[in-house]
Amino acid sequence: MIKVGMILGDRYEILEKVGMGGMAEVFKGKDHKLNRFIAVKVLKEEFRENDGFVKKFKEEAQAAAGLAHPNIVNVYDVGDENGIYYIVMELVEGITLKSYIERKGHLTVKEATSIAIQVSAGLEVAHNNQIVHRDIKPQNIIISKEGKVKVTDFGIAKATTSQTTTSSAMGSVHYASPEQARGGYVDHRSDIYSLGIVLYEMVTGRVPFDGDTAVAVAVKHLQEPMVLPSTYNQEISYSLEQIIVKCMEKSPDRRYQDMEDLIADLKQSLMTPDEDFVKRVDLDSQAKTVVMKKENTAKVKAARKIEPVEEEEEDDDEYDDDEEDDDDEELSPAVERIMTIAGIALAVIIVVVMLFFFSRMLGLGDKKNSEEDNKQQTEDMADAEDKEDEKDNNGVNTVVMPNLLGKTMTEAKIELDNLGLGAPVLTGSEASNEYKEGEIIRQSIKAGERVEVGSTVEVVNAKAGTSTTTDTEKPEDKKEQATVPNVVGQTEANARSALEAAKLKVGSVTEANSDTVQSGYVISQGLTANSTVEQDTSVNLVISKGPNKVKVTDVIGHEESRATGELQGDGFKVVVKDIYTDEMREGLVVSTSPSKGELVDPGSTVTISVSRGKEQITIPAVSVGMTFEQAVDELEDAGFEGTIREASESSESVGEGYVTRYDPKSRRTVDPDGTVTIYISTGPAHKEEPDPEESKTDESNSGLPSD
């Protein structure tokens, strides 16, 4: 049992419990060897005897151990001691993205995009190292107090080769990709799908697919079209919505194929939010659905071995023990089989009905149709509902062709994609007084007709210069038009002047950090340059605040090793400078340059001044013929301010009254306020002459005969 004060591995002290997940507990600790605070993730006691959980726990450490990146919670060490399995990680003090979303309701487009870029950067490193996370969700994304976004919990991550990996393990069902939901093959594109859902939740405050059970949610991932996020948040930019749509394509081949492309589009969306630059992948429109014969289907079912999936608890939140996650229900192959059988029967009905109502909700079909078209559409839809369960004579799956009139090519493509139909083929443009330029006015396959999956439809749209006036709207009622100037890269003042000259208004002005755009200059504008809008339309501006700055950590008074570790952990380069001072004892940091709390560029060099105690002085050498007064002057010139004592001693080589030596000896170091003794010569030692009378006495007593 883990207790506060326990030492693991002879170096990691347990300080306090900070969080708990389904499989492990997280403690704040201190690494006494490197003198830094760390997080210690410990496998729960009830799982230590289960080889499966122990293996999963070790795999998490192995998956994350080699992923050193600012946007990944770094793993420092792993070990086991007396049956206690633990992982030593970077300590990140902050809040989970899930809690952050719940606190704010939904995030701004700029904030959500910035977070997504940082998560993508971390996942890019994992994918480049052949690691698929497989459980990307807001609960596994931490925002530090400094605003740094970090991906954590590689508990069900898998290492891959050039081929994909299949596994029964599935992350939270609300964020699981369709291939995860059906227990199929998964690769890095599964993480991209999950990240798309996280983006969706950030800008809307809700997940795109929800239900009473995990199976219900999984069915929606597999079959239901996504309600566009702009339905719930009209402030979302066009480009970001298209990015989310591409991330959440049900086919992995139609999603972003790597994080590099996703990051590029996310950054572009910050610069040009309303431009249509997201490239969608068109699959072969001539592809046909292949129906397996009954005997082949039977062989596949017989060959498929259904194994029970071991129930695994999820280790969700690294540091937030108030977070509950009830999403982690496993979808077993048996459930999948039942779901497939039921889904085949209901899929067509669900898709048609949902598309019909969603189109009404989104207003996609809210165009002025003629009475004849509306009547025909009603009749076609009624006929289609009576034939929902029909297939053609060859058993090929079919769907009902939706009404495309009044929709743009992009809107039509999205709707057809969700039905498994090919992208619409534009065959021409015609003048129309009923539809706007670019809107579809005619389709080769009528709405309500049943067509084979994979089929394509030819369309004609309204051409440029088409009149779009209605009975209630006359040309003379329209406002004068204005062309939006390109103000990106201009100063705020110049941008305002340019917009006013174009007879446009300046809308909201917000600030954002930028590594490429100088402070005070426009990063992006709300309306696309050279587009035509009504005069007096507001154009929103984003102004650069310059590069994102970070605070210099306060390490004054810390030991040199601890201060160095803390600064390096924050991404700084460290240079040590020795100084002599009596302000701090030897070995402690006296000051930093730049100063503590100062905002600097990430990765900057910080110089720490470390105390080496009081400055020592060197006792000067004794010069020949130096008097006591001269010796005192030389000591003071050397910086000595302590006590000077005088003593005498005889000397055969130094004349009387001159300095013979110092104590401490010359060229020795001493505290500037210590004690030095100066010795003065008294001359050679005195020798007594023999007394002549005593000499005579000695001779008389010698016992020799006298003369």
Phi, psi and omega in degrees: 000134181280129178232151176298135182097347180292145178250124177253137177061023179061020180208336186259109180270129177280121183259312181197157177275131183239349181188169180205135175245193181289329186249339187216164173245149181241131181238149169276134182221180178228129175272105184286341178287317180257000176055055179215156178276143183219170172252136180242115179264122187240130177297133181300149185300323184290347181255357187289337179269356181265113183300326181295315179292321178298317179297315179298319180297316179291324179296325177301313180297318181294322181294321186264346188300322184267011184256083179269108182203145180300338182257017175231135175294114187284141175263125182265323188200162176214145181191175173218143184212117181055042179081003178263117179261129185217154175235128178264123185231169172298135178274117178244111179265116183182218185221147176286153178299326178301311179295323181296317178296315180299325180290321186262349184086296170205160184263160174290160180300317182296316182292316179298319180295317179299316179296317181297323178297317181292319177297317180298322179297318177294317180293329178300318178296316179299313181295322178295337176263018177063034177246123174257123184293309176072006178212047179284122179199163183300332179294337182257019177236122184249136174253116182288169178298335179273359179091003179283133181262131183227137176269135181226180175059079173267036187298328178241021177293153179228141173277138181237167170251213177288345179260163180282168183240138174247143182200153176279344180289135181224142178285195180301131190296331179294339183242007183280142177287160178304322180292328174292319182299327180261010178068031183265202180284140177231145172219196185300337180290342173293321175298324179295319176300312181298320178296325175300319178294320177299317176299316178303313181292324180298319185270346181244339184080012181211158176273152183290332181233126181220159181189175183283336182226164177297321179298317180298318179293317180298320178301319180294320175302322184280325194238325189275143173287156180276136171285124183303137182299334178295343175297325182259341180217102183285351180279348181296138180286156181298317184294319180294322177298319178294325176297315179297317179300316181292320178300324187261021173300138182291331175270126178302330182291344182259354177277179167301138184269347176201164182291332181301313179293322179296315180299318180300317179291322178298317178293321179296324180296332176289327182278315182229076188297335186256006180275153180260080184248352182287120181274120178267145182266124177262121174282166181303112183291345180268000182295141181246151176283127180265123180260122180286144174291156183300321182293324178290321177299318179297320179297317180297315180296322180290325182283337183285122180266117180270114179251141178295139178269125180295126180293123182240136175272148185266136175263084192286287196258119184297321191230359184246101182277000176269353182279130175245137180230109180255021184270348196274050177270131180281143178254104185281158177302325179297316178296321180300318181296316178297316181298320181296316180299314179290324183293323180299321181288327187255350189302312184297317179298312182300313183298311183297313182295315181295319178297321180298310181289321178296321178297324176293316180298316183282347182077014183294330180261011184273056176248159183281104174268155173289158180300327181292318179294318180297320179295316180296320180297318180298316180295318181295318180294320178296320178294323180294320181295332179284345185238028186300326187268008185279149168231160178287177186297338180268003180078016181280138179293139179229160177225166180270129178292125180282167175278119183257355184296132180088353180266153172284168178298322179295313179299318179295319180299316180298315181295318179291321177303315182295339178266355182085016178262158180287163180297146180295144181255117180279119182254353179168176179228143180224155177291146180209136173266000186254330184238154179280163178304132178091348179277145181286130180248346180204144178229142185290331178250121184295150175298135180098342178288142178273128182231157180289140175304133182098352181288161177239157180235137177269140183227158173236136180243172180284132183273168180298146181085002179291137176287133181240020181285150177246182180297331183259353182241118180250153182304322182293343179278345183286148177282159175297147182266155178221149177263129182285121178282160175271110182249006178295132181091356177266161173293160180300319181297315179294323179297317178299316181297318181296319180292319178294322178296328178276007180063041175240162179256153173273121180275224180288143178240115179242161180247149179207151177286149178208133177274350184245336183253129182297148180303134180092356181253157184285126175276314182206162178234151187288335179244143183295135178300142178073004174282158182255126179223172177289148175299153181073009175290140181277138178242118179282145181235145172244119185256138182286139171259010184084187181299151176294124183260154176233151180279142174286127182296141176279107180239012181294132182089354179274155173299151183306314182295318180294315180299317179298316180297318181295315180294317178294324177297333177271005176093006180273154168269141188241132173239131182260132178235127180274135175223154176260128181199152174258009178286323180232147176291163183302133177098351181262150179284126181268320182200167177229154175223114002298161184292159178301139179082350180289141180273123181224170177292145176302142179081009180292163177269130177245124178265123177255131177265118186252131181292135171248023180082195179292144178290132179271150174247157180259129177294123181292163178284151178278125178272150178295132178077018181281130176275171179300316181296319178295321178297319178298317180299318180294322177295317179294322177297330178282354178103007180283129182234011184271209183268133178245123180249153178245137177219160182243150174201149178286153180210134177279339186251339182251132182294158181299134177092000181247158184288132177261320183192169173247157170227110006296160185294160177303145180070012169268154178267150182208152175300141181298339179250024180276208182232134177232133177254129178256124180262132181248135182289139171257011183089185180296155177296137183283133177248124182284136177281146181289144179280123181300319180298318178296329179292320178296316179303318181297322181290323180291335181263014186280344180090001179278149180293143180275161180289000000 
